[in-house]
Coordinates of N, CA and C in Angstrom, one line a residue:
X1 N -0.7 11.4 -2.1 CA 0.0 10.1 -2.5 C -0.1 9.2 -1.2
X2 N -0.7 8.0 -1.4 CA -0.7 7.0 -0.4 C 0.3 5.9 -0.9
X3 N 1.4 5.7 -0.1 CA 2.4 4.7 -0.4 C 2.4 3.6 0.6
X4 N 2.4 2.4 0.1 CA 2.4 1.2 0.9 C 3.7 0.4 0.8
X5 N 4.3 0.1 1.9 CA 5.6 -0.7 1.9 C 5.4 -2.1 1.7
X6 N 6.5 -2.9 1.6 CA 6.5 -4.3 1.4 C 6.5 -5.1 2.7
X7 N 6.5 -6.4 2.6 CA 6.5 -7.3 3.8 C 7.8 -7.1 4.6
X8 N 7.6 -7.0 5.9 CA 8.7 -6.9 6.8 C 9.3 -5.5 7.0
X9 N 8.7 -4.5 6.3 CA 9.1 -3.2 6.2 C 8.2 -2.3 7.1
X10 N 8.4 -1.0 7.1 CA 7.5 -0.1 7.8 C 7.6 1.3 7.1
X11 N 6.7 2.1 7.4 CA 6.6 3.5 6.8 C 7.9 4.3 7.0
X12 N 8.4 4.2 8.2 CA 9.6 5.1 8.6 C 10.8 4.8 7.7
X13 N 10.9 3.6 7.2 CA 12.1 3.3 6.3 C 12.0 4.0 5.0
X14 N 10.9 4.5 4.7 CA 10.7 5.3 3.4 C 10.7 6.8 3.6
X15 N 10.8 7.2 4.8 CA 10.8 8.7 5.1 C 11.7 9.5 4.3
X16 N 13.0 9.0 4.2 CA 14.0 9.9 3.5 C 13.7 10.0 2.0
X17 N 13.1 9.0 1.4 CA 12.7 9.1 0.0 C 11.6 10.2 -0.2
X18 N 10.6 10.1 0.7 CA 9.5 11.0 0.6 C 9.8 12.4 1.0
X19 N 10.8 12.6 1.9 CA 11.3 13.9 2.2 C 11.9 14.6 0.9
X20 N 12.6 13.8 0.1 CA 13.1 14.3 -1.1 C 12.0 14.7 -2.1
X21 N 11.0 13.8 -2.2 CA 9.9 14.1 -3.1 C 9.1 15.3 -2.6
X22 N 9.0 15.5 -1.3 CA 8.3 16.6 -0.8 C 8.9 17.9 -1.1
X23 N 10.2 17.9 -1.3 CA 11.0 19.1 -1.7 C 10.6 19.5 -3.2
X24 N 10.4 18.5 -4.0 CA 10.1 18.7 -5.4 C 8.6 18.9 -5.6
X25 N 7.8 18.3 -4.7 CA 6.3 18.4 -4.8 C 5.8 19.0 -3.5
X26 N 6.1 20.3 -3.3 CA 5.7 20.9 -2.0 C 4.2 21.0 -1.6
X27 N 3.4 20.9 -2.6 CA 1.9 20.9 -2.4 C 1.3 19.6 -2.4
X28 N 2.1 18.5 -2.2 CA 1.6 17.2 -2.2 C 1.7 16.6 -0.8
X29 N 0.6 16.0 -0.4 CA 0.6 15.3 0.9 C 0.9 13.8 0.7
X30 N 1.8 13.3 1.6 CA 2.3 11.9 1.5 C 1.8 11.2 2.7
X31 N 1.0 10.1 2.5 CA 0.5 9.3 3.6 C 1.2 7.9 3.5
X32 N 2.0 7.6 4.5 CA 2.7 6.3 4.6 C 2.3 5.5 5.8
X33 N 1.3 4.7 5.6 CA 0.9 3.8 6.7 C 1.8 2.6 6.9
X34 N 1.8 2.1 8.1 CA 2.6 0.8 8.4 C 1.6 -0.3 8.5
X35 N 1.9 -1.4 7.8 CA 1.0 -2.6 7.9 C 1.1 -3.2 9.3
X36 N 0.0 -3.9 9.7 CA 0.0 -4.6 11.0 C 0.9 -5.8 11.0
X37 N 1.3 -6.2 12.1 CA 2.1 -7.5 12.2 C 1.2 -8.7 12.1
X38 N 1.6 -9.7 11.4 CA 0.8 -10.9 11.2 C 1.8 -12.0 10.8
X39 N 1.3 -13.2 11.0 CA 2.1 -14.4 10.6 C 2.1 -14.5 9.0
X40 N 3.2 -14.7 8.4 CA 3.3 -14.8 7.0 C 3.7 -16.3 6.6
X41 N 2.7 -17.0 6.1 CA 2.9 -18.4 5.8 C 4.2 -18.7 5.0
X42 N 4.4 -17.9 3.9 CA 5.5 -18.2 3.0 C 6.9 -17.9 3.8
X43 N 6.9 -17.3 4.9 CA 8.1 -17.1 5.7 C 8.0 -18.0 6.9
X44 N 7.4 -19.1 6.8 CA 7.4 -20.2 7.8 C 6.7 -19.6 9.1
X45 N 5.6 -18.8 8.9 CA 4.8 -18.3 10.0 C 5.5 -17.1 10.8
X46 N 6.5 -16.6 10.2 CA 7.2 -15.5 10.9 C 6.2 -14.3 11.1
X47 N 6.2 -13.8 12.3 CA 5.4 -12.6 12.6 C 6.1 -11.3 12.1
X48 N 5.6 -10.6 11.2 CA 6.2 -9.4 10.7 C 5.1 -8.5 10.1
X49 N 5.5 -7.3 9.7 CA 4.6 -6.4 9.1 C 4.2 -6.9 7.7
X50 N 2.9 -7.0 7.4 CA 2.5 -7.4 6.1 C 1.0 -7.0 5.9
X51 N 0.7 -6.6 4.7 CA -0.6 -6.1 4.4 C -1.6 -7.3 4.4
X52 N -1.1 -8.5 4.0 CA -1.9 -9.7 4.0 C -1.0 -10.9 4.0
X53 N -1.5 -12.0 4.3 CA -0.6 -13.3 4.3 C -0.3 -13.7 2.9
X54 N 1.0 -14.1 2.7 CA 1.4 -14.7 1.5 C 1.6 -16.1 1.8
X55 N 0.9 -17.0 1.0 CA 0.9 -18.4 1.3 C 2.1 -19.1 0.7
X56 N 2.6 -18.5 -0.4 CA 3.8 -19.1 -1.1 C 4.2 -18.3 -2.3
X57 N 5.3 -18.6 -2.9 CA 5.8 -17.8 -4.0 C 5.7 -18.6 -5.4
X58 N 5.2 -19.8 -5.4 CA 5.2 -20.6 -6.6 C 4.0 -20.4 -7.5
X59 N 2.9 -20.9 -7.0 CA 1.6 -20.8 -7.8 C 0.7 -19.8 -7.2
X60 N 0.8 -18.5 -7.6 CA 0.0 -17.5 -7.0 C -1.5 -17.6 -7.4
X61 N -1.8 -18.4 -8.4 CA -3.2 -18.6 -8.7 C -4.0 -19.3 -7.6
X62 N -3.3 -20.0 -6.7 CA -3.9 -20.7 -5.6 C -4.1 -19.9 -4.4
X63 N -3.6 -18.6 -4.4 CA -3.8 -17.7 -3.2 C -5.2 -17.3 -3.1
X64 N -5.6 -17.2 -1.8 CA -7.0 -16.6 -1.6 C -6.9 -15.1 -1.6
X65 N -8.1 -14.5 -1.7 CA -8.1 -13.0 -1.7 C -8.6 -12.4 -0.4
X66 N -8.9 -13.2 0.6 CA -9.5 -12.7 1.8 C -8.6 -11.6 2.5
X67 N -7.3 -11.9 2.6 CA -6.4 -10.9 3.3 C -6.2 -9.7 2.5
X68 N -6.0 -9.8 1.2 CA -5.8 -8.6 0.4 C -7.1 -7.8 0.4
X69 N -8.2 -8.4 0.4 CA -9.5 -7.7 0.4 C -9.7 -6.9 1.7
X70 N -9.3 -7.5 2.8 CA -9.4 -6.7 4.1 C -8.4 -5.5 4.1
X71 N -7.2 -5.7 3.5 CA -6.3 -4.6 3.5 C -6.7 -3.6 2.5
X72 N -7.4 -4.0 1.4 CA -8.0 -3.0 0.4 C -9.0 -2.1 1.1
X73 N -9.7 -2.7 2.0 CA -10.7 -1.9 2.8 C -10.0 -0.8 3.6
X74 N -8.8 -1.2 4.2 CA -8.0 -0.2 4.9 C -7.6 0.9 4.0
X75 N -7.0 0.6 2.9 CA -6.5 1.6 1.9 C -7.7 2.4 1.4
X76 N -8.8 1.8 1.1 CA -10.0 2.6 0.7 C -10.4 3.6 1.8
X77 N -10.3 3.2 3.1 CA -10.5 4.1 4.2 C -9.5 5.3 4.2
X78 N -8.3 5.1 3.8 CA -7.3 6.1 3.7 C -7.7 7.1 2.6
X79 N -8.2 6.5 1.5 CA -8.6 7.4 0.3 C -9.8 8.2 0.8
X80 N -10.8 7.6 1.5 CA -11.9 8.4 2.0 C -11.5 9.5 3.0
X81 N -10.5 9.2 3.8 CA -10.0 10.2 4.7 C -9.4 11.4 3.9
X82 N -8.7 11.1 2.9 CA -8.2 12.3 2.0 C -9.4 13.0 1.4
X83 N -10.4 12.3 1.0 CA -11.6 13.0 0.5 C -12.2 13.9 1.5
X84 N -12.2 13.4 2.8 CA -12.7 14.2 3.9 C -11.9 15.4 4.2
X85 N -10.7 15.4 3.7 CA -9.8 16.6 3.9 C -10.0 17.6 2.7
X86 N -10.9 17.2 1.8 CA -11.2 18.1 0.6 C -10.4 17.8 -0.6
X87 N -9.7 16.6 -0.6 CA -8.9 16.2 -1.8 C -9.8 15.4 -2.6
X88 N -10.0 15.8 -3.9 CA -10.8 15.0 -4.8 C -10.2 13.6 -5.1
X89 N -10.9 12.6 -5.2 CA -10.4 11.3 -5.5 C -9.5 11.2 -6.7
X90 N -9.8 12.0 -7.7 CA -8.9 12.1 -8.9 C -7.6 12.7 -8.6
X91 N -7.3 13.3 -7.4 CA -6.0 13.8 -7.1 C -5.3 12.9 -6.1
X92 N -5.9 11.7 -5.8 CA -5.2 10.8 -4.9 C -4.6 9.7 -5.7
X93 N -3.3 9.4 -5.4 CA -2.5 8.4 -6.1 C -2.1 7.4 -5.1
X94 N -2.2 6.1 -5.6 CA -1.8 5.0 -4.8 C -0.5 4.4 -5.3
X95 N 0.5 4.1 -4.5 CA 1.7 3.5 -4.9 C 2.2 2.5 -3.9
X96 N 3.2 1.8 -4.2 CA 3.8 0.9 -3.3 C 5.0 0.1 -3.8
X97 N 5.6 -0.6 -2.9 CA 6.8 -1.4 -3.2 C 6.4 -2.9 -2.8
X98 N 6.7 -3.8 -3.7 CA 6.6 -5.2 -3.5 C 5.1 -5.5 -3.1
X99 N 4.9 -6.1 -1.9 CA 3.5 -6.4 -1.5 C 2.6 -5.2 -1.5
X100 N 3.2 -4.0 -1.1 CA 2.5 -2.8 -1.1 C 2.1 -2.4 -2.5
X101 N 2.9 -2.7 -3.5 CA 2.6 -2.3 -4.9 C 1.4 -3.2 -5.3
X102 N 1.5 -4.5 -5.0 CA 0.3 -5.4 -5.3 C -1.0 -4.9 -4.7
X103 N -0.9 -4.5 -3.5 CA -2.1 -3.9 -2.8 C -2.6 -2.6 -3.4
X104 N -1.6 -1.8 -3.8 CA -2.0 -0.5 -4.4 C -2.7 -0.7 -5.7
X105 N -2.1 -1.6 -6.5 CA -2.7 -1.9 -7.9 C -4.1 -2.6 -7.7
X106 N -4.2 -3.6 -6.8 CA -5.4 -4.3 -6.6 C -6.5 -3.3 -6.1
X107 N -6.2 -2.4 -5.2 CA -7.1 -1.4 -4.7 C -7.6 -0.5 -5.8
X108 N -6.6 0.0 -6.5 CA -7.0 1.0 -7.6 C -7.9 0.4 -8.6
X109 N -7.8 -0.9 -8.9 CA -8.7 -1.6 -9.8 C -10.1 -1.8 -9.3
X110 N -10.2 -1.8 -8.0 CA -11.5 -2.0 -7.3 C -12.3 -0.8 -7.0
X111 N -11.7 0.3 -6.9 CA -12.4 1.6 -6.4 C -13.2 2.2 -7.5
X112 N -14.4 2.7 -7.2 CA -15.2 3.4 -8.1 C -15.8 4.6 -7.3
X113 N -15.6 5.8 -7.7 CA -14.9 6.2 -8.8 C -13.4 6.0 -8.6
X114 N -12.6 6.0 -9.7 CA -11.2 5.6 -9.6 C -10.3 6.7 -8.9
X115 N -9.2 6.3 -8.4 CA -8.2 7.3 -8.0 C -7.5 7.9 -9.2
X116 N -6.7 8.9 -9.0 CA -6.0 9.6 -10.0 C -5.0 8.8 -10.8
X117 N -4.4 7.8 -10.1 CA -3.4 7.0 -10.7 C -2.7 6.1 -9.7
X118 N -1.9 5.2 -10.2 CA -1.1 4.2 -9.4 C 0.3 4.2 -9.9
X119 N 1.2 3.8 -9.0 CA 2.6 3.5 -9.4 C 3.1 2.4 -8.5
X120 N 4.0 1.6 -9.1 CA 4.6 0.5 -8.3 C 6.1 0.4 -8.7

């Protein structure tokens, strides 16, 4: 399971949830990366952790895809790393919260062959 957090968050804030999941799913590996820090336009240029820049919250049809595409490449690299560990792509699941959920869903729709599933 590769799980992606939202804007302004980091992987360590999700540790306690995934520790609980690990007890229930002891044979599952959880990968929780932290997004890089970047300026977020919708937050008046605030430097914070974000998978890609969010330009605004009103008309999302106007948003560009450059930033999310770059982050998708990072997530695709994480999927490939799991494959390198001997985990078949069909057993890799992508999930996330808020911006991380959008990135997980976007990535899952772009990958071929597909991952085992997504959740948001």
